[in-house]
Amino acid sequence: MNSVHDMGGMDGFGPVVFEQNEPVFHEPWEARVFGIALSARGISGWTLDTSRHSREVMPPALYLSLSYYQRWLVGREAALLSADMVRLEELQAGQASRPPDGDKPPTPPDGDKSPTPPDKLLAGLAKGYNAERQVDAAPRFAVGDAVVTRNIHPAGHTRLPRYARDKAGRIHARRGAFVLPDSNAHGRGESPEHLYCVEIAARALWGEAAAARDKVYLDLWESYLRAA
Amino acid sequence: MSDPVDKLSYDHHQHLPSDMTLRTKALESVLVEAGLVDPATIDAVIEAFETEIGPHIGAQVVAKAWSDPDFRARLLADGTAACAELGYTGEQTTHVVALENSAEVHNLVVCTLCSCYPWMLLGLPPTWYKAEPYRARSVKEPRAVLREFGIDLGEEVEVRVWDSTAEIRYLVVPERPAGTEGLDEAALAALVSRDSMIGTAFASSPNAAAGG
């Protein structure tokens, strides 16, 4: 979707502001939000792609008014409310208003009713979510092929940024086949596709103001590309 | 399956406190009471990212690449496998591509769409990496962004910007500074800052590092 999260190439945000010796978390609540987001038992049907998309559908003015971990908190609240795993009155009161086994919070598909213990969560982090898949189809493009990114403007999730649409480039590398976010974020299945690293000249993106030698590289799924 | 995001709404935001500490406590309390999260698990996640997982890990990878030509070749050919040799893999780091900076080529990593970052090599990203100016400007005017970090590149240097649009995570291998011939891997790793592995800094020279 064309919203403010897709900010590559936008002007007006000012200089980069950096901080020496920045702590991992600036406030204790930021650490708790991060910890909650990683350790709360999964919501049925939610994936990395749905989570990303859930923050993109945040109204643009709200998105820009929130800091990074505020986005995580407000986004997580919205997701849990939407799945009826928590209720607004509970968040207002700061306590659960229904017993765990009573008027059900929904049970995830694996039927596991106990929260994720520390060792299991840490083991999961050490392994990591892997979005690579096997596909039968042969890759359509080879390294060195000239390609053009598609001029698509889907209303839903995509990982083809606006600044890189309808641009001519070249296949720099093949990455393997990966879950297609455009499908998976909407519960339409993983629909894995070949993924390619595409090199685009900075001048093809930004015109003559860009340096002649400079390049931008993006990892793009096969359906984002057509042969030049 | 129905679309999980379709029915999502942010109307709740105006009905909850603006105090983030209160609000986070409320969310945690409700989730713990409902049996959806174990507070000990939250503690463990925070501890891992505050004490164990951080840029010192990526610095070890870079120092090894500087010291061991065979490892360097493996790292550049297959970053995932080379990092896994050292035990470095996991969340947000299942696919790694290493990019070598030199006098001719300068690599810079960004995620314009969100804040993708190699957690298991560099820890959690700094605020500037997640904030609008860096995400918006790095792809369009990387040289101006680099100047704000104190790096002024000549036209003869090719700037390559890597937008992390998929689950591939990038690690910049900065150029090895002069005067480091006799240093072991631990001493070399001390010269490798987080920013140098994103591409917004050079590795430190041994004299500068010794001076703090």
Short mmCIF file of C-alpha atoms in Angstrom, two decimals:
data_model
loop_
_atom_site.label_atom_id
_atom_site.label_comp_id
_atom_site.label_asym_id
_atom_site.label_seq_id
_atom_site.Cartn_x
_atom_site.Cartn_y
_atom_site.Cartn_z
CA MET A 1 0.00 0.00 0.00
CA ASN A 2 1.16 3.52 -0.70
CA SER A 3 1.54 4.97 2.78
CA VAL A 4 4.14 6.78 4.84
CA HIS A 5 5.98 3.63 5.92
CA ASP A 6 7.27 3.49 2.33
CA MET A 7 9.49 6.52 2.82
CA GLY A 8 12.46 5.83 0.56
CA GLY A 9 13.22 9.04 -1.35
CA MET A 10 10.93 11.33 0.65
CA ASP A 11 12.18 14.79 1.57
CA GLY A 12 11.56 17.03 4.55
CA PHE A 13 12.46 14.79 7.48
CA GLY A 14 15.61 16.76 8.29
CA PRO A 15 19.10 15.54 9.16
CA VAL A 16 19.93 12.15 10.64
CA VAL A 17 20.00 12.55 14.42
CA PHE A 18 22.39 10.20 16.17
CA GLU A 19 23.36 9.65 19.73
CA GLN A 20 26.74 8.54 21.08
CA ASN A 21 26.74 5.43 23.28
CA GLU A 22 23.07 4.86 22.76
CA PRO A 23 21.54 2.30 25.14
CA VAL A 24 19.70 -0.73 23.72
CA PHE A 25 16.49 0.62 25.25
CA HIS A 26 15.99 4.22 26.37
CA GLU A 27 13.16 3.52 28.79
CA PRO A 28 12.15 0.40 30.72
CA TRP A 29 8.76 0.35 28.95
CA GLU A 30 10.50 0.06 25.57
CA ALA A 31 12.25 -3.08 26.77
CA ARG A 32 8.98 -4.50 28.07
CA VAL A 33 7.20 -3.77 24.77
CA PHE A 34 9.97 -5.49 22.84
CA GLY A 35 9.88 -8.46 25.22
CA ILE A 36 6.09 -8.71 25.06
CA ALA A 37 6.09 -8.57 21.27
CA LEU A 38 8.56 -11.45 21.05
CA SER A 39 7.22 -13.62 23.85
CA ALA A 40 3.43 -13.26 23.76
CA ARG A 41 1.84 -16.43 22.48
CA GLY A 42 1.13 -16.12 18.79
CA ILE A 43 -2.14 -14.95 17.37
CA SER A 44 -3.79 -17.49 15.09
CA GLY A 45 -2.99 -16.72 11.45
CA TRP A 46 -0.42 -14.02 12.24
CA THR A 47 3.02 -14.07 10.67
CA LEU A 48 6.03 -11.81 10.25
CA ASP A 49 4.31 -10.44 7.15
CA THR A 50 0.97 -9.73 8.86
CA SER A 51 2.82 -8.02 11.70
CA ARG A 52 4.67 -5.76 9.29
CA HIS A 53 1.49 -4.98 7.40
CA SER A 54 -0.40 -4.28 10.64
CA ARG A 55 1.91 -1.32 11.25
CA GLU A 56 1.56 -0.10 7.65
CA VAL A 57 -2.22 0.22 7.94
CA MET A 58 -1.79 2.58 10.88
CA PRO A 59 -3.21 5.97 9.82
CA PRO A 60 -0.29 7.99 8.39
CA ALA A 61 -0.57 10.86 10.85
CA LEU A 62 -0.55 8.42 13.77
CA TYR A 63 2.39 6.47 12.30
CA LEU A 64 4.53 9.58 12.05
CA SER A 65 3.53 10.81 15.51
CA LEU A 66 4.77 7.65 17.24
CA SER A 67 8.30 6.56 18.10
CA TYR A 68 9.53 3.12 17.05
CA TYR A 69 8.53 1.26 20.21
CA GLN A 70 5.29 3.24 20.47
CA ARG A 71 4.44 1.82 17.04
CA TRP A 72 5.21 -1.64 18.33
CA LEU A 73 3.00 -1.12 21.40
CA VAL A 74 0.05 0.46 19.61
CA GLY A 75 0.34 -2.07 16.79
CA ARG A 76 0.43 -5.00 19.19
CA GLU A 77 -2.60 -3.67 21.08
CA ALA A 78 -4.49 -3.34 17.79
CA ALA A 79 -3.59 -6.90 16.77
CA LEU A 80 -4.58 -8.42 20.12
CA LEU A 81 -7.84 -6.44 20.19
CA SER A 82 -8.64 -7.46 16.63
CA ALA A 83 -8.10 -11.14 17.51
CA ASP A 84 -10.20 -10.73 20.70
CA MET A 85 -7.26 -11.92 22.77
CA VAL A 86 -7.58 -8.79 24.91
CA ARG A 87 -10.43 -6.29 25.23
CA LEU A 88 -10.32 -2.52 25.38
CA GLU A 89 -11.86 -2.48 28.89
CA GLU A 90 -9.09 -4.79 30.06
CA LEU A 91 -6.36 -2.52 28.69
CA GLN A 92 -8.10 0.47 30.30
CA ALA A 93 -8.37 -1.29 33.65
CA GLY A 94 -4.95 -2.93 33.45
CA GLN A 95 -6.35 -6.32 34.39
CA ALA A 96 -7.93 -9.28 32.69
CA SER A 97 -11.69 -9.47 33.07
CA ARG A 98 -12.15 -13.10 32.13
CA PRO A 99 -10.48 -16.23 33.49
CA PRO A 100 -7.95 -17.96 31.23
CA ASP A 101 -10.16 -20.99 30.64
CA GLY A 102 -13.52 -19.29 30.88
CA ASP A 103 -14.88 -16.91 28.31
CA LYS A 104 -12.05 -17.92 26.08
CA PRO A 105 -9.17 -15.98 24.83
CA PRO A 106 -8.78 -17.80 21.49
CA THR A 107 -6.56 -20.85 21.55
CA PRO A 108 -3.82 -20.90 18.94
CA PRO A 109 -3.84 -23.70 16.35
CA ASP A 110 -1.26 -25.78 18.18
CA GLY A 111 -3.67 -25.99 21.12
CA ASP A 112 -0.92 -24.98 23.53
CA LYS A 113 -2.59 -23.09 26.33
CA SER A 114 0.50 -22.29 28.39
CA PRO A 115 2.61 -19.22 27.68
CA THR A 116 5.97 -19.71 26.00
CA PRO A 117 8.63 -20.44 28.65
CA PRO A 118 11.99 -18.57 28.53
CA ASP A 119 14.09 -21.49 27.28
CA LYS A 120 11.70 -22.23 24.42
CA LEU A 121 11.62 -18.59 23.34
CA LEU A 122 15.41 -18.25 23.45
CA ALA A 123 15.79 -21.47 21.46
CA GLY A 124 13.39 -20.05 18.88
CA LEU A 125 15.41 -16.85 18.64
CA ALA A 126 18.63 -18.82 18.20
CA LYS A 127 17.04 -20.70 15.31
CA GLY A 128 15.17 -17.80 13.75
CA TYR A 129 12.16 -17.68 11.46
CA ASN A 130 13.29 -18.86 8.05
CA ALA A 131 11.20 -17.67 5.09
CA GLU A 132 13.13 -19.67 2.46
CA ARG A 133 11.12 -22.38 0.66
CA GLN A 134 11.59 -24.92 -2.11
CA VAL A 135 9.73 -24.29 -5.35
CA ASP A 136 9.41 -26.50 -8.41
CA ALA A 137 9.42 -23.72 -10.97
CA ALA A 138 12.79 -22.83 -12.49
CA PRO A 139 13.95 -19.26 -11.90
CA ARG A 140 12.81 -17.02 -14.71
CA PHE A 141 15.84 -14.74 -14.57
CA ALA A 142 19.59 -15.30 -14.46
CA VAL A 143 22.37 -13.14 -13.08
CA GLY A 144 23.09 -10.31 -15.50
CA ASP A 145 19.60 -10.29 -17.07
CA ALA A 146 18.08 -6.89 -17.76
CA VAL A 147 14.76 -6.48 -15.95
CA VAL A 148 12.16 -3.80 -15.29
CA THR A 149 10.33 -3.59 -11.99
CA ARG A 150 6.57 -3.64 -12.37
CA ASN A 151 4.44 -0.56 -12.04
CA ILE A 152 2.17 -1.95 -9.32
CA HIS A 153 0.31 -0.07 -6.61
CA PRO A 154 -1.46 -2.74 -4.57
CA ALA A 155 -3.85 -1.62 -1.83
CA GLY A 156 -2.34 -4.30 0.42
CA HIS A 157 1.14 -5.34 1.51
CA THR A 158 4.11 -5.32 -0.83
CA ARG A 159 7.88 -5.11 -0.44
CA LEU A 160 8.43 -3.30 -3.72
CA PRO A 161 8.98 0.30 -2.60
CA ARG A 162 7.38 3.10 -4.59
CA TYR A 163 10.70 4.65 -5.53
CA ALA A 164 11.77 1.44 -7.27
CA ARG A 165 8.66 0.76 -9.37
CA ASP A 166 8.78 0.80 -13.17
CA LYS A 167 12.57 1.10 -13.15
CA ALA A 168 15.11 -0.66 -15.34
CA GLY A 169 17.78 -2.70 -13.61
CA ARG A 170 19.85 -5.84 -13.74
CA ILE A 171 19.78 -9.13 -11.81
CA HIS A 172 22.77 -8.93 -9.48
CA ALA A 173 22.22 -12.23 -7.61
CA ARG A 174 19.71 -15.01 -7.08
CA ARG A 175 18.71 -15.43 -3.45
CA GLY A 176 16.63 -18.64 -3.55
CA ALA A 177 12.85 -18.91 -3.16
CA PHE A 178 11.04 -17.15 -0.33
CA VAL A 179 7.55 -16.68 1.08
CA LEU A 180 5.79 -13.93 -0.86
CA PRO A 181 4.83 -11.18 1.62
CA ASP A 182 2.13 -9.77 -0.69
CA SER A 183 0.19 -13.03 -0.29
CA ASN A 184 1.19 -14.19 3.18
CA ALA A 185 0.38 -10.89 4.89
CA HIS A 186 -3.24 -11.30 3.80
CA GLY A 187 -3.72 -14.92 4.84
CA ARG A 188 -3.66 -16.07 1.22
CA GLY A 189 -0.86 -18.57 1.70
CA GLU A 190 2.90 -18.46 1.43
CA SER A 191 2.99 -18.61 -2.40
CA PRO A 192 6.80 -18.78 -2.44
CA GLU A 193 8.64 -17.28 -5.40
CA HIS A 194 12.21 -16.87 -6.53
CA LEU A 195 13.86 -13.82 -5.01
CA TYR A 196 16.49 -11.76 -6.79
CA CYS A 197 18.84 -8.99 -5.82
CA VAL A 198 18.26 -6.28 -8.43
CA GLU A 199 20.78 -3.54 -9.13
CA ILE A 200 19.38 -0.19 -10.25
CA ALA A 201 21.56 2.76 -11.21
CA ALA A 202 21.04 5.72 -8.88
CA ARG A 203 20.43 7.92 -11.92
CA ALA A 204 17.64 5.61 -13.12
CA LEU A 205 15.92 6.28 -9.79
CA TRP A 206 16.79 9.89 -9.05
CA GLY A 207 17.91 11.48 -12.30
CA GLU A 208 21.05 13.36 -13.13
CA ALA A 209 21.47 14.75 -9.62
CA ALA A 210 22.67 11.33 -8.47
CA ALA A 211 26.32 10.35 -8.86
CA ALA A 212 26.99 8.49 -12.10
CA ARG A 213 28.60 5.46 -10.44
CA ASP A 214 26.16 4.98 -7.57
CA LYS A 215 23.72 2.09 -7.38
CA VAL A 216 20.85 0.88 -5.24
CA TYR A 217 20.20 -2.83 -4.63
CA LEU A 218 16.85 -4.34 -3.61
CA ASP A 219 15.79 -7.94 -2.97
CA LEU A 220 12.71 -8.42 -5.13
CA TRP A 221 10.36 -11.32 -5.78
CA GLU A 222 9.92 -12.69 -9.30
CA SER A 223 6.38 -11.32 -9.70
CA TYR A 224 7.74 -7.81 -9.11
CA LEU A 225 9.86 -8.09 -12.26
CA ARG A 226 9.49 -8.42 -16.00
CA ALA A 227 12.12 -9.01 -18.65
CA ALA A 228 13.41 -5.81 -20.19
CA MET B 1 -8.12 -18.03 5.52
CA SER B 2 -9.61 -14.59 5.98
CA ASP B 3 -7.42 -11.53 5.92
CA PRO B 4 -6.05 -11.01 9.45
CA VAL B 5 -5.27 -7.33 8.94
CA ASP B 6 -8.57 -6.40 7.27
CA LYS B 7 -10.50 -5.85 10.48
CA LEU B 8 -7.61 -4.16 12.26
CA SER B 9 -8.39 -0.70 13.60
CA TYR B 10 -6.38 1.91 15.44
CA ASP B 11 -9.41 3.60 16.99
CA HIS B 12 -8.40 2.17 20.36
CA HIS B 13 -5.39 4.50 20.52
CA GLN B 14 -7.43 7.52 21.60
CA HIS B 15 -9.07 5.52 24.41
CA LEU B 16 -5.85 4.53 26.17
CA PRO B 17 -3.42 6.60 28.25
CA SER B 18 -0.65 8.54 26.52
CA ASP B 19 1.72 7.52 29.34
CA MET B 20 3.63 4.64 27.73
CA THR B 21 4.82 3.19 31.03
CA LEU B 22 1.25 2.85 32.34
CA ARG B 23 0.03 1.56 29.04
CA THR B 24 2.75 -1.07 28.71
CA LYS B 25 2.14 -2.26 32.28
CA ALA B 26 -1.56 -2.62 31.51
CA LEU B 27 -0.88 -4.69 28.40
CA GLU B 28 1.61 -6.92 30.19
CA SER B 29 -0.73 -7.44 33.17
CA VAL B 30 -3.65 -8.43 30.96
CA LEU B 31 -1.53 -10.83 28.90
CA VAL B 32 0.01 -12.43 31.99
CA GLU B 33 -3.34 -12.82 33.74
CA ALA B 34 -4.86 -14.32 30.60
CA GLY B 35 -2.03 -16.86 30.46
CA LEU B 36 -0.74 -15.55 27.14
CA VAL B 37 2.72 -14.50 28.24
CA ASP B 38 5.19 -15.52 30.95
CA PRO B 39 6.90 -12.47 32.50
CA ALA B 40 10.06 -14.54 32.95
CA THR B 41 10.15 -14.94 29.18
CA ILE B 42 9.95 -11.17 28.71
CA ASP B 43 12.82 -10.79 31.20
CA ALA B 44 14.89 -13.37 29.32
CA VAL B 45 14.37 -11.66 25.96
CA ILE B 46 15.38 -8.28 27.36
CA GLU B 47 18.43 -9.72 29.09
CA ALA B 48 19.56 -11.47 25.92
CA PHE B 49 19.44 -8.27 23.87
CA GLU B 50 20.89 -6.06 26.60
CA THR B 51 23.79 -8.30 27.58
CA GLU B 52 24.54 -11.01 25.01
CA ILE B 53 23.47 -10.05 21.50
CA GLY B 54 25.15 -6.95 20.10
CA PRO B 55 27.63 -5.50 17.61
CA HIS B 56 30.59 -7.20 19.33
CA ILE B 57 29.39 -10.34 17.50
CA GLY B 58 29.57 -8.76 14.05
CA ALA B 59 32.93 -7.26 15.01
CA GLN B 60 34.28 -10.78 15.63
CA VAL B 61 33.13 -11.82 12.16
CA VAL B 62 34.84 -8.81 10.58
CA ALA B 63 38.06 -9.30 12.57
CA LYS B 64 38.19 -12.93 11.49
CA ALA B 65 37.66 -11.91 7.86
CA TRP B 66 40.55 -9.44 8.18
CA SER B 67 42.82 -12.07 9.76
CA ASP B 68 41.95 -15.19 7.83
CA PRO B 69 41.87 -14.93 4.01
CA ASP B 70 40.08 -18.27 3.66
CA PHE B 71 37.34 -17.17 6.04
CA ARG B 72 37.06 -13.85 4.22
CA ALA B 73 36.54 -15.71 0.94
CA ARG B 74 33.89 -17.95 2.53
CA LEU B 75 32.15 -14.94 4.13
CA LEU B 76 31.93 -13.06 0.86
CA ALA B 77 30.81 -16.17 -1.05
CA ASP B 78 28.18 -17.33 1.47
CA GLY B 79 27.69 -15.04 4.45
CA THR B 80 25.05 -17.27 6.02
CA ALA B 81 27.31 -20.33 6.12
CA ALA B 82 30.37 -18.40 7.26
CA CYS B 83 28.50 -16.76 10.14
CA ALA B 84 26.95 -20.12 11.05
CA GLU B 85 30.47 -21.59 11.29
CA LEU B 86 30.97 -19.24 14.22
CA GLY B 87 27.54 -20.03 15.63
CA TYR B 88 25.97 -16.77 14.53
CA THR B 89 22.51 -17.29 13.10
CA GLY B 90 18.95 -16.87 14.32
CA GLU B 91 16.09 -14.40 14.32
CA GLN B 92 16.41 -11.76 11.61
CA THR B 93 19.73 -13.35 10.64
CA THR B 94 18.81 -16.52 8.74
CA HIS B 95 20.28 -15.22 5.46
CA VAL B 96 23.40 -13.09 5.55
CA VAL B 97 25.19 -11.33 2.71
CA ALA B 98 28.54 -9.70 3.53
CA LEU B 99 29.58 -6.58 1.59
CA GLU B 100 33.20 -5.50 1.54
CA ASN B 101 34.09 -1.81 1.62
CA SER B 102 37.25 -0.66 -0.13
CA ALA B 103 38.87 2.45 -1.54
CA GLU B 104 36.74 1.95 -4.67
CA VAL B 105 33.36 0.82 -3.29
CA HIS B 106 31.41 1.99 -0.25
CA ASN B 107 28.38 -0.05 0.85
CA LEU B 108 25.57 1.36 2.97
CA VAL B 109 22.64 -0.63 4.41
CA VAL B 110 19.11 0.64 5.03
CA CYS B 111 15.54 -0.63 5.32
CA THR B 112 13.27 2.01 3.78
CA LEU B 113 10.03 0.09 4.46
CA CYS B 114 10.54 -0.76 8.13
CA SER B 115 13.77 -1.39 10.06
CA CYS B 116 15.15 -4.78 8.99
CA TYR B 117 18.54 -5.38 10.60
CA PRO B 118 20.78 -8.41 11.35
CA TRP B 119 19.85 -8.81 15.01
CA MET B 120 22.13 -11.76 15.77
CA LEU B 121 25.18 -9.96 14.36
CA LEU B 122 24.56 -6.35 15.42
CA GLY B 123 21.88 -6.51 18.13
CA LEU B 124 18.88 -4.19 17.88
CA PRO B 125 19.20 -1.20 15.55
CA PRO B 126 20.01 2.29 16.83
CA THR B 127 17.25 4.90 16.82
CA TRP B 128 18.64 6.75 13.80
CA TYR B 129 18.48 3.58 11.68
CA LYS B 130 14.75 3.24 12.48
CA ALA B 131 13.90 6.93 12.14
CA GLU B 132 12.47 8.75 9.13
CA PRO B 133 15.51 10.81 7.98
CA TYR B 134 17.80 7.81 7.47
CA ARG B 135 15.09 5.58 5.95
CA ALA B 136 13.93 8.33 3.59
CA ARG B 137 17.25 9.79 2.50
CA SER B 138 19.79 6.94 2.31
CA VAL B 139 18.56 5.65 -1.03
CA LYS B 140 18.21 9.09 -2.64
CA GLU B 141 21.16 11.03 -1.25
CA PRO B 142 23.53 8.55 0.39
CA ARG B 143 26.52 10.84 0.02
CA ALA B 144 24.79 13.65 1.91
CA VAL B 145 23.75 11.21 4.64
CA LEU B 146 27.32 9.90 4.87
CA ARG B 147 28.66 13.44 5.20
CA GLU B 148 26.43 13.87 8.27
CA PHE B 149 28.23 10.84 9.70
CA GLY B 150 31.58 12.46 8.87
CA ILE B 151 32.33 10.45 5.72
CA ASP B 152 33.00 12.56 2.64
CA LEU B 153 33.48 10.33 -0.40
CA GLY B 154 34.95 11.47 -3.68
CA GLU B 155 33.23 10.94 -7.02
CA GLU B 156 35.71 8.17 -7.79
CA VAL B 157 34.18 6.00 -5.07
CA GLU B 158 31.10 3.98 -6.05
CA VAL B 159 28.36 4.09 -3.43
CA ARG B 160 26.15 1.01 -3.23
CA VAL B 161 23.03 1.30 -1.11
CA TRP B 162 21.34 -1.96 -0.03
CA ASP B 163 17.62 -1.65 0.76
CA SER B 164 16.67 -4.62 2.98
CA THR B 165 13.33 -5.36 1.31
CA ALA B 166 13.33 -9.14 1.97
CA GLU B 167 14.72 -11.50 4.62
CA ILE B 168 18.31 -11.10 3.43
CA ARG B 169 20.37 -9.25 6.05
CA TYR B 170 23.50 -7.32 5.14
CA LEU B 171 26.77 -7.02 7.02
CA VAL B 172 29.28 -4.44 5.83
CA VAL B 173 32.91 -5.51 6.21
CA PRO B 174 34.76 -2.20 6.61
CA GLU B 175 38.21 -1.70 5.15
CA ARG B 176 40.97 -2.83 7.47
CA PRO B 177 42.76 0.26 8.79
CA ALA B 178 46.46 0.84 8.20
CA GLY B 179 48.85 0.07 11.01
CA THR B 180 47.00 -3.02 12.22
CA GLU B 181 49.33 -5.67 10.78
CA GLY B 182 50.44 -7.07 14.12
CA LEU B 183 47.07 -7.12 15.85
CA ASP B 184 45.25 -10.30 16.83
CA GLU B 185 41.53 -10.86 16.21
CA ALA B 186 40.46 -9.52 19.60
CA ALA B 187 42.42 -6.30 19.12
CA LEU B 188 41.07 -5.96 15.58
CA ALA B 189 37.47 -6.52 16.72
CA ALA B 190 37.83 -3.56 19.08
CA LEU B 191 38.31 -1.32 16.01
CA VAL B 192 35.03 -2.42 14.42
CA SER B 193 32.10 -0.24 15.46
CA ARG B 194 28.43 -0.98 14.88
CA ASP B 195 28.20 1.90 12.42
CA SER B 196 31.14 0.61 10.40
CA MET B 197 29.16 -2.60 9.82
CA ILE B 198 26.12 -0.60 8.57
CA GLY B 199 28.36 1.52 6.36
CA THR B 200 28.01 4.86 8.18
CA ALA B 201 31.55 4.79 9.62
CA PHE B 202 35.02 3.55 8.84
CA ALA B 203 36.77 1.14 11.17
CA SER B 204 38.78 3.00 13.81
CA SER B 205 42.50 3.38 13.49
CA PRO B 206 44.46 1.74 16.33
CA ASN B 207 45.74 5.10 17.59
CA ALA B 208 42.27 6.65 17.74
CA ALA B 209 40.91 3.57 19.52
CA ALA B 210 43.70 3.65 22.09
CA GLY B 211 42.88 7.28 22.77
CA GLY B 212 39.29 6.33 23.56
#
